[in-house]
Amino acid sequence: EQAGSYTGTIRIGDRTIELGNATGHRDHSWGARDMTAAKSWTWLTVQFEEGMAVNVASFEAGKLDIMGGYIYRNGRNRALREIKLETEFEDDGLTQKSLRFSIEDTGGFRMDVEGRVVNPIPIVVADDDKIRSFAFEAMTEYTWQGRKAYGISEYVHRVDK
């Protein structure tokens, strides 16, 4: 996972779109993801204006409970050294509704960000007609210091323990 500043064009048929100087996020998975390996995971990503992006991830499996991520600013990714995440769920206890996180990177830069989930898309992971996990991918509107930007909030819950 990596944030960066990108320039270039996108071509779709006869249409060409100039990107200019944009902040973006590159995510790549090698092979198929096992959406049942973790008890839960959370992945949040958002790109604010000109060279500012955030990535927060947590993963719980067995005895492992890991949180990590980075803040991208001034052309550099800095690892997070502090993460506090609170999530409000819908009545089903699985679908994210809103979230708040406070983060600090290794350079001492702090951010307090709020997120409002816009459109969660449920994904059911099943084997032999038995539901194993629910994943919720959602476009999320994030707010930081009065700035609004859109990104992803992804929550995965293992339900078959």
Short mmCIF file of N, CA and C in Angstrom, two decimals:
data_model
loop_
_atom_site.label_atom_id
_atom_site.label_comp_id
_atom_site.label_asym_id
_atom_site.label_seq_id
_atom_site.Cartn_x
_atom_site.Cartn_y
_atom_site.Cartn_z
N GLU A 1 0.84 -1.17 0.00
CA GLU A 1 0.00 0.00 0.00
C GLU A 1 0.89 1.23 0.00
N GLN A 2 0.53 2.19 -0.82
CA GLN A 2 1.40 3.33 -0.96
C GLN A 2 0.62 4.51 -1.50
N ALA A 3 0.77 5.65 -0.87
CA ALA A 3 0.20 6.89 -1.38
C ALA A 3 1.29 7.64 -2.13
N GLY A 4 0.87 8.52 -3.02
CA GLY A 4 1.85 9.29 -3.76
C GLY A 4 1.18 10.36 -4.58
N SER A 5 2.00 11.17 -5.22
CA SER A 5 1.51 12.20 -6.14
C SER A 5 1.70 11.66 -7.55
N TYR A 6 0.67 11.80 -8.36
CA TYR A 6 0.67 11.19 -9.68
C TYR A 6 0.25 12.21 -10.74
N THR A 7 0.81 12.08 -11.92
CA THR A 7 0.40 12.87 -13.07
C THR A 7 0.17 11.92 -14.22
N GLY A 8 -0.58 12.38 -15.22
CA GLY A 8 -0.78 11.54 -16.38
C GLY A 8 -2.15 11.72 -16.97
N THR A 9 -2.53 10.74 -17.78
CA THR A 9 -3.82 10.77 -18.45
C THR A 9 -4.49 9.41 -18.34
N ILE A 10 -5.80 9.45 -18.45
CA ILE A 10 -6.60 8.23 -18.53
C ILE A 10 -7.31 8.29 -19.87
N ARG A 11 -7.22 7.18 -20.62
CA ARG A 11 -7.89 7.12 -21.92
C ARG A 11 -8.97 6.06 -21.88
N ILE A 12 -10.18 6.46 -22.22
CA ILE A 12 -11.32 5.54 -22.31
C ILE A 12 -11.93 5.76 -23.68
N GLY A 13 -11.73 4.80 -24.56
CA GLY A 13 -12.22 4.96 -25.93
C GLY A 13 -11.58 6.18 -26.56
N ASP A 14 -12.42 7.12 -27.05
CA ASP A 14 -11.93 8.34 -27.68
C ASP A 14 -11.70 9.46 -26.67
N ARG A 15 -12.05 9.23 -25.43
CA ARG A 15 -11.99 10.27 -24.39
C ARG A 15 -10.66 10.20 -23.64
N THR A 16 -10.03 11.37 -23.42
CA THR A 16 -8.79 11.47 -22.65
C THR A 16 -9.03 12.43 -21.49
N ILE A 17 -8.68 11.99 -20.30
CA ILE A 17 -8.83 12.81 -19.09
C ILE A 17 -7.44 13.09 -18.54
N GLU A 18 -7.10 14.36 -18.40
CA GLU A 18 -5.81 14.76 -17.82
C GLU A 18 -5.92 14.74 -16.30
N LEU A 19 -5.00 14.05 -15.65
CA LEU A 19 -5.01 13.99 -14.19
C LEU A 19 -4.41 15.24 -13.56
N GLY A 20 -3.49 15.89 -14.23
CA GLY A 20 -2.79 16.99 -13.59
C GLY A 20 -1.91 16.42 -12.48
N ASN A 21 -1.85 17.09 -11.35
CA ASN A 21 -1.08 16.61 -10.21
C ASN A 21 -2.07 16.14 -9.15
N ALA A 22 -2.22 14.84 -9.00
CA ALA A 22 -3.24 14.29 -8.10
C ALA A 22 -2.59 13.43 -7.02
N THR A 23 -3.20 13.42 -5.84
CA THR A 23 -2.78 12.51 -4.78
C THR A 23 -3.64 11.27 -4.91
N GLY A 24 -2.99 10.10 -4.86
CA GLY A 24 -3.73 8.85 -5.01
C GLY A 24 -3.17 7.77 -4.13
N HIS A 25 -3.76 6.60 -4.24
CA HIS A 25 -3.39 5.46 -3.40
C HIS A 25 -3.26 4.23 -4.30
N ARG A 26 -2.15 3.54 -4.15
CA ARG A 26 -1.91 2.31 -4.90
C ARG A 26 -2.06 1.14 -3.95
N ASP A 27 -2.96 0.24 -4.27
CA ASP A 27 -3.20 -0.94 -3.46
C ASP A 27 -3.10 -2.14 -4.37
N HIS A 28 -2.33 -3.12 -3.97
CA HIS A 28 -2.21 -4.31 -4.80
C HIS A 28 -2.16 -5.54 -3.92
N SER A 29 -2.95 -6.52 -4.24
CA SER A 29 -2.94 -7.80 -3.54
C SER A 29 -2.42 -8.86 -4.50
N TRP A 30 -1.54 -9.69 -4.01
CA TRP A 30 -1.03 -10.79 -4.81
C TRP A 30 -1.90 -12.00 -4.57
N GLY A 31 -2.63 -12.41 -5.57
CA GLY A 31 -3.49 -13.58 -5.45
C GLY A 31 -4.81 -13.24 -4.79
N ALA A 32 -5.58 -14.28 -4.53
CA ALA A 32 -6.90 -14.11 -3.93
C ALA A 32 -6.77 -13.87 -2.42
N ARG A 33 -7.58 -12.99 -1.91
CA ARG A 33 -7.61 -12.76 -0.47
C ARG A 33 -8.45 -13.83 0.20
N ASP A 34 -8.00 -14.26 1.37
CA ASP A 34 -8.80 -15.18 2.18
C ASP A 34 -9.61 -14.32 3.14
N MET A 35 -10.84 -14.07 2.80
CA MET A 35 -11.71 -13.19 3.60
C MET A 35 -12.19 -13.87 4.88
N THR A 36 -11.72 -15.08 5.14
CA THR A 36 -12.11 -15.78 6.37
C THR A 36 -10.92 -16.01 7.30
N ALA A 37 -9.74 -15.57 6.92
CA ALA A 37 -8.54 -15.82 7.73
C ALA A 37 -8.56 -15.01 9.03
N ALA A 38 -9.09 -13.82 8.99
CA ALA A 38 -9.08 -12.96 10.17
C ALA A 38 -10.41 -13.01 10.91
N LYS A 39 -10.34 -12.80 12.21
CA LYS A 39 -11.58 -12.62 12.98
C LYS A 39 -12.22 -11.30 12.54
N SER A 40 -11.37 -10.29 12.31
CA SER A 40 -11.86 -9.02 11.78
C SER A 40 -10.69 -8.26 11.17
N TRP A 41 -11.02 -7.40 10.22
CA TRP A 41 -10.05 -6.42 9.78
C TRP A 41 -10.78 -5.16 9.37
N THR A 42 -10.04 -4.06 9.46
CA THR A 42 -10.55 -2.75 9.07
C THR A 42 -9.48 -2.09 8.24
N TRP A 43 -9.89 -1.47 7.14
CA TRP A 43 -8.96 -0.74 6.29
C TRP A 43 -9.64 0.57 5.90
N LEU A 44 -8.98 1.67 6.19
CA LEU A 44 -9.49 3.01 5.88
C LEU A 44 -8.46 3.73 5.04
N THR A 45 -8.91 4.38 3.99
CA THR A 45 -8.00 5.17 3.18
C THR A 45 -8.74 6.39 2.64
N VAL A 46 -8.03 7.51 2.63
CA VAL A 46 -8.60 8.75 2.10
C VAL A 46 -7.46 9.63 1.60
N GLN A 47 -7.72 10.32 0.49
CA GLN A 47 -6.76 11.28 -0.04
C GLN A 47 -7.38 12.67 0.07
N PHE A 48 -6.76 13.50 0.91
CA PHE A 48 -7.17 14.89 0.98
C PHE A 48 -6.45 15.65 -0.12
N GLU A 49 -6.64 16.95 -0.17
CA GLU A 49 -6.08 17.72 -1.27
C GLU A 49 -4.56 17.69 -1.30
N GLU A 50 -4.03 17.97 -2.46
CA GLU A 50 -2.61 18.18 -2.73
C GLU A 50 -1.63 17.55 -1.74
N GLY A 51 -1.36 16.31 -1.94
CA GLY A 51 -0.27 15.69 -1.21
C GLY A 51 -0.56 15.26 0.20
N MET A 52 -1.81 15.03 0.55
CA MET A 52 -2.15 14.57 1.91
C MET A 52 -3.04 13.35 1.80
N ALA A 53 -2.60 12.23 2.37
CA ALA A 53 -3.38 11.00 2.33
C ALA A 53 -3.17 10.24 3.64
N VAL A 54 -4.13 9.38 3.95
CA VAL A 54 -4.10 8.62 5.19
C VAL A 54 -4.47 7.17 4.89
N ASN A 55 -3.82 6.25 5.59
CA ASN A 55 -4.14 4.84 5.52
C ASN A 55 -4.09 4.28 6.93
N VAL A 56 -5.18 3.67 7.37
CA VAL A 56 -5.26 3.04 8.69
C VAL A 56 -5.75 1.62 8.50
N ALA A 57 -5.08 0.67 9.15
CA ALA A 57 -5.48 -0.73 9.01
C ALA A 57 -5.37 -1.43 10.36
N SER A 58 -6.33 -2.34 10.61
CA SER A 58 -6.24 -3.20 11.79
C SER A 58 -6.60 -4.61 11.36
N PHE A 59 -6.02 -5.56 12.07
CA PHE A 59 -6.18 -6.96 11.71
C PHE A 59 -6.16 -7.78 12.99
N GLU A 60 -7.16 -8.62 13.17
CA GLU A 60 -7.23 -9.49 14.34
C GLU A 60 -7.44 -10.93 13.88
N ALA A 61 -6.48 -11.79 14.26
CA ALA A 61 -6.56 -13.22 13.92
C ALA A 61 -5.82 -14.00 15.00
N GLY A 62 -6.50 -14.96 15.59
CA GLY A 62 -5.87 -15.73 16.66
C GLY A 62 -5.42 -14.82 17.78
N LYS A 63 -4.14 -14.88 18.13
CA LYS A 63 -3.60 -14.02 19.19
C LYS A 63 -3.06 -12.70 18.65
N LEU A 64 -3.09 -12.54 17.34
CA LEU A 64 -2.61 -11.30 16.74
C LEU A 64 -3.68 -10.22 16.76
N ASP A 65 -3.30 -9.03 17.14
CA ASP A 65 -4.17 -7.85 17.09
C ASP A 65 -3.26 -6.69 16.69
N ILE A 66 -3.24 -6.38 15.40
CA ILE A 66 -2.27 -5.44 14.84
C ILE A 66 -2.98 -4.23 14.27
N MET A 67 -2.45 -3.05 14.54
CA MET A 67 -2.91 -1.82 13.89
C MET A 67 -1.69 -1.15 13.26
N GLY A 68 -1.90 -0.52 12.13
CA GLY A 68 -0.80 0.17 11.46
C GLY A 68 -1.34 1.13 10.43
N GLY A 69 -0.43 1.69 9.67
CA GLY A 69 -0.82 2.61 8.61
C GLY A 69 0.19 3.72 8.46
N TYR A 70 -0.20 4.78 7.78
CA TYR A 70 0.71 5.89 7.55
C TYR A 70 -0.07 7.17 7.23
N ILE A 71 0.64 8.27 7.32
CA ILE A 71 0.18 9.56 6.81
C ILE A 71 1.15 9.94 5.69
N TYR A 72 0.60 10.28 4.55
CA TYR A 72 1.41 10.75 3.43
C TYR A 72 1.29 12.26 3.38
N ARG A 73 2.41 12.96 3.53
CA ARG A 73 2.43 14.42 3.41
C ARG A 73 3.83 14.87 3.05
N ASN A 74 3.92 16.00 2.41
CA ASN A 74 5.20 16.54 1.96
C ASN A 74 6.00 15.51 1.17
N GLY A 75 5.28 14.70 0.34
CA GLY A 75 5.95 13.76 -0.54
C GLY A 75 6.52 12.52 0.14
N ARG A 76 6.07 12.26 1.38
CA ARG A 76 6.66 11.15 2.14
C ARG A 76 5.60 10.39 2.93
N ASN A 77 5.70 9.06 2.94
CA ASN A 77 4.87 8.23 3.81
C ASN A 77 5.57 8.08 5.16
N ARG A 78 4.85 8.39 6.24
CA ARG A 78 5.39 8.19 7.59
C ARG A 78 4.48 7.23 8.33
N ALA A 79 5.08 6.21 8.93
CA ALA A 79 4.32 5.20 9.67
C ALA A 79 3.59 5.83 10.85
N LEU A 80 2.46 5.23 11.20
CA LEU A 80 1.71 5.68 12.37
C LEU A 80 2.30 5.07 13.62
N ARG A 81 2.39 5.89 14.68
CA ARG A 81 2.85 5.36 15.97
C ARG A 81 1.73 5.37 17.00
N GLU A 82 0.63 6.03 16.67
CA GLU A 82 -0.53 6.03 17.57
C GLU A 82 -1.80 6.02 16.73
N ILE A 83 -2.75 5.15 17.11
CA ILE A 83 -4.03 5.05 16.41
C ILE A 83 -5.12 4.83 17.44
N LYS A 84 -6.14 5.68 17.39
CA LYS A 84 -7.35 5.47 18.19
C LYS A 84 -8.53 5.53 17.22
N LEU A 85 -9.26 4.43 17.14
CA LEU A 85 -10.37 4.32 16.19
C LEU A 85 -11.65 3.96 16.93
N GLU A 86 -12.71 4.71 16.66
CA GLU A 86 -14.05 4.41 17.18
C GLU A 86 -14.98 4.30 15.99
N THR A 87 -15.80 3.24 15.99
CA THR A 87 -16.73 3.02 14.89
C THR A 87 -18.13 2.87 15.44
N GLU A 88 -19.09 3.54 14.82
CA GLU A 88 -20.51 3.34 15.13
C GLU A 88 -21.08 2.44 14.04
N PHE A 89 -21.75 1.35 14.48
CA PHE A 89 -22.32 0.40 13.54
C PHE A 89 -23.84 0.54 13.48
N GLU A 90 -24.41 0.07 12.39
CA GLU A 90 -25.87 -0.01 12.26
C GLU A 90 -26.38 -1.02 13.29
N ASP A 91 -27.69 -1.17 13.40
CA ASP A 91 -28.30 -2.08 14.37
C ASP A 91 -27.83 -3.53 14.21
N ASP A 92 -27.39 -3.91 13.00
CA ASP A 92 -26.92 -5.29 12.79
C ASP A 92 -25.57 -5.56 13.46
N GLY A 93 -24.91 -4.51 13.94
CA GLY A 93 -23.62 -4.67 14.60
C GLY A 93 -22.46 -4.96 13.67
N LEU A 94 -22.70 -4.97 12.36
CA LEU A 94 -21.67 -5.31 11.38
C LEU A 94 -21.39 -4.20 10.37
N THR A 95 -22.44 -3.48 9.96
CA THR A 95 -22.31 -2.47 8.91
C THR A 95 -21.87 -1.14 9.52
N GLN A 96 -20.72 -0.64 9.07
CA GLN A 96 -20.23 0.63 9.58
C GLN A 96 -21.16 1.77 9.18
N LYS A 97 -21.36 2.69 10.12
CA LYS A 97 -22.24 3.84 9.90
C LYS A 97 -21.43 5.14 9.92
N SER A 98 -20.57 5.26 10.92
CA SER A 98 -19.68 6.42 11.02
C SER A 98 -18.46 6.00 11.81
N LEU A 99 -17.43 6.81 11.72
CA LEU A 99 -16.20 6.49 12.43
C LEU A 99 -15.44 7.76 12.77
N ARG A 100 -14.57 7.63 13.74
CA ARG A 100 -13.68 8.71 14.14
C ARG A 100 -12.33 8.08 14.43
N PHE A 101 -11.26 8.72 13.97
CA PHE A 101 -9.95 8.24 14.37
C PHE A 101 -9.01 9.40 14.63
N SER A 102 -8.13 9.16 15.59
CA SER A 102 -7.07 10.09 15.95
C SER A 102 -5.77 9.35 15.71
N ILE A 103 -4.87 9.94 14.93
CA ILE A 103 -3.62 9.28 14.58
C ILE A 103 -2.45 10.24 14.75
N GLU A 104 -1.28 9.65 14.97
CA GLU A 104 -0.04 10.42 15.02
C GLU A 104 1.02 9.63 14.28
N ASP A 105 1.79 10.33 13.42
CA ASP A 105 2.84 9.64 12.69
C ASP A 105 4.18 9.74 13.43
N THR A 106 5.19 9.07 12.89
CA THR A 106 6.49 9.02 13.55
C THR A 106 7.18 10.37 13.61
N GLY A 107 6.70 11.34 12.85
CA GLY A 107 7.25 12.70 12.90
C GLY A 107 6.52 13.59 13.89
N GLY A 108 5.49 13.05 14.58
CA GLY A 108 4.75 13.82 15.56
C GLY A 108 3.54 14.57 15.00
N PHE A 109 3.24 14.38 13.71
CA PHE A 109 2.09 15.05 13.09
C PHE A 109 0.81 14.31 13.49
N ARG A 110 -0.19 15.06 13.99
CA ARG A 110 -1.44 14.47 14.47
C ARG A 110 -2.60 14.86 13.56
N MET A 111 -3.56 13.94 13.46
CA MET A 111 -4.80 14.22 12.72
C MET A 111 -5.97 13.63 13.49
N ASP A 112 -7.07 14.36 13.53
CA ASP A 112 -8.34 13.87 14.06
C ASP A 112 -9.32 13.91 12.90
N VAL A 113 -9.81 12.75 12.49
CA VAL A 113 -10.61 12.62 11.28
C VAL A 113 -11.95 11.97 11.62
N GLU A 114 -13.01 12.47 11.00
CA GLU A 114 -14.34 11.86 11.14
C GLU A 114 -14.76 11.33 9.78
N GLY A 115 -15.50 10.22 9.80
CA GLY A 115 -15.98 9.63 8.55
C GLY A 115 -17.46 9.32 8.63
N ARG A 116 -18.17 9.62 7.55
CA ARG A 116 -19.60 9.30 7.43
C ARG A 116 -19.74 8.35 6.25
N VAL A 117 -20.25 7.15 6.53
CA VAL A 117 -20.38 6.14 5.49
C VAL A 117 -21.51 6.53 4.54
N VAL A 118 -21.22 6.49 3.24
CA VAL A 118 -22.18 6.92 2.23
C VAL A 118 -22.95 5.73 1.67
N ASN A 119 -22.25 4.68 1.25
CA ASN A 119 -22.95 3.56 0.60
C ASN A 119 -22.24 2.24 0.85
N PRO A 120 -22.48 1.60 1.98
CA PRO A 120 -21.83 0.31 2.22
C PRO A 120 -22.37 -0.77 1.28
N ILE A 121 -21.46 -1.55 0.76
CA ILE A 121 -21.81 -2.66 -0.12
C ILE A 121 -21.46 -3.95 0.60
N PRO A 122 -22.46 -4.76 0.95
CA PRO A 122 -22.16 -6.01 1.67
C PRO A 122 -21.68 -7.10 0.71
N ILE A 123 -20.68 -7.83 1.18
CA ILE A 123 -20.17 -8.99 0.45
C ILE A 123 -20.24 -10.17 1.40
N VAL A 124 -20.92 -11.22 0.98
CA VAL A 124 -21.06 -12.41 1.81
C VAL A 124 -20.04 -13.44 1.34
N VAL A 125 -19.26 -13.96 2.28
CA VAL A 125 -18.27 -14.99 1.96
C VAL A 125 -18.79 -16.30 2.56
N ALA A 126 -19.04 -17.28 1.70
CA ALA A 126 -19.63 -18.55 2.15
C ALA A 126 -18.88 -19.73 1.53
N ASP A 127 -18.88 -20.83 2.27
CA ASP A 127 -18.37 -22.12 1.79
C ASP A 127 -19.47 -23.14 1.98
N ASP A 128 -19.77 -23.89 0.96
CA ASP A 128 -20.78 -24.94 1.07
C ASP A 128 -22.07 -24.42 1.72
N ASP A 129 -22.53 -23.28 1.27
CA ASP A 129 -23.76 -22.64 1.76
C ASP A 129 -23.70 -22.20 3.21
N LYS A 130 -22.53 -22.21 3.83
CA LYS A 130 -22.38 -21.73 5.20
C LYS A 130 -21.71 -20.36 5.16
N ILE A 131 -22.34 -19.35 5.73
CA ILE A 131 -21.77 -18.00 5.76
C ILE A 131 -20.59 -18.00 6.71
N ARG A 132 -19.44 -17.53 6.21
CA ARG A 132 -18.22 -17.50 7.01
C ARG A 132 -17.85 -16.09 7.45
N SER A 133 -18.01 -15.13 6.53
CA SER A 133 -17.63 -13.74 6.83
C SER A 133 -18.54 -12.78 6.09
N PHE A 134 -18.62 -11.58 6.64
CA PHE A 134 -19.27 -10.47 5.95
C PHE A 134 -18.22 -9.39 5.76
N ALA A 135 -18.15 -8.85 4.55
CA ALA A 135 -17.27 -7.73 4.26
C ALA A 135 -18.15 -6.57 3.82
N PHE A 136 -17.82 -5.39 4.28
CA PHE A 136 -18.57 -4.18 3.90
C PHE A 136 -17.58 -3.17 3.34
N GLU A 137 -17.66 -2.95 2.03
CA GLU A 137 -16.87 -1.92 1.34
C GLU A 137 -17.76 -0.69 1.25
N ALA A 138 -17.22 0.46 1.59
CA ALA A 138 -18.08 1.65 1.58
C ALA A 138 -17.33 2.90 1.15
N MET A 139 -17.94 3.65 0.23
CA MET A 139 -17.48 5.01 -0.03
C MET A 139 -17.78 5.78 1.25
N THR A 140 -16.81 6.54 1.71
CA THR A 140 -16.94 7.25 2.98
C THR A 140 -16.51 8.69 2.80
N GLU A 141 -17.32 9.60 3.35
CA GLU A 141 -16.96 11.02 3.33
C GLU A 141 -16.19 11.32 4.61
N TYR A 142 -14.94 11.74 4.45
CA TYR A 142 -14.07 12.05 5.59
C TYR A 142 -13.96 13.55 5.76
N THR A 143 -13.84 13.99 7.01
CA THR A 143 -13.66 15.40 7.33
C THR A 143 -12.46 15.56 8.25
N TRP A 144 -11.57 16.48 7.89
CA TRP A 144 -10.39 16.79 8.69
C TRP A 144 -10.16 18.29 8.60
N GLN A 145 -10.19 18.96 9.74
CA GLN A 145 -9.98 20.41 9.82
C GLN A 145 -10.85 21.17 8.81
N GLY A 146 -12.11 20.78 8.69
CA GLY A 146 -13.04 21.44 7.79
C GLY A 146 -12.93 21.02 6.34
N ARG A 147 -11.93 20.23 6.00
CA ARG A 147 -11.76 19.74 4.63
C ARG A 147 -12.54 18.44 4.47
N LYS A 148 -13.21 18.28 3.35
CA LYS A 148 -13.94 17.05 3.05
C LYS A 148 -13.26 16.33 1.88
N ALA A 149 -13.24 15.02 2.00
CA ALA A 149 -12.69 14.18 0.93
C ALA A 149 -13.37 12.83 0.99
N TYR A 150 -13.30 12.08 -0.09
CA TYR A 150 -13.91 10.76 -0.13
C TYR A 150 -12.85 9.68 -0.20
N GLY A 151 -13.15 8.57 0.44
CA GLY A 151 -12.24 7.44 0.44
C GLY A 151 -13.02 6.17 0.74
N ILE A 152 -12.32 5.16 1.20
CA ILE A 152 -12.89 3.85 1.45
C ILE A 152 -12.87 3.54 2.94
N SER A 153 -13.91 2.88 3.41
CA SER A 153 -13.85 2.20 4.72
C SER A 153 -14.28 0.77 4.45
N GLU A 154 -13.40 -0.15 4.83
CA GLU A 154 -13.65 -1.57 4.60
C GLU A 154 -13.60 -2.28 5.96
N TYR A 155 -14.68 -2.97 6.28
CA TYR A 155 -14.77 -3.73 7.53
C TYR A 155 -15.11 -5.18 7.18
N VAL A 156 -14.36 -6.11 7.72
CA VAL A 156 -14.61 -7.53 7.51
C VAL A 156 -14.80 -8.18 8.87
N HIS A 157 -15.86 -8.99 8.98
CA HIS A 157 -16.20 -9.67 10.24
C HIS A 157 -16.34 -11.16 9.98
N ARG A 158 -15.58 -11.96 10.71
CA ARG A 158 -15.75 -13.42 10.64
C ARG A 158 -16.92 -13.78 11.54
N VAL A 159 -17.88 -14.53 11.04
CA VAL A 159 -19.08 -14.85 11.82
C VAL A 159 -19.22 -16.33 12.16
N ASP A 160 -18.36 -17.20 11.59
CA ASP A 160 -18.53 -18.62 11.87
C ASP A 160 -17.56 -19.15 12.93
N LYS A 161 -16.73 -18.34 13.46
CA LYS A 161 -15.74 -18.63 14.51
C LYS A 161 -15.27 -20.06 14.44
#
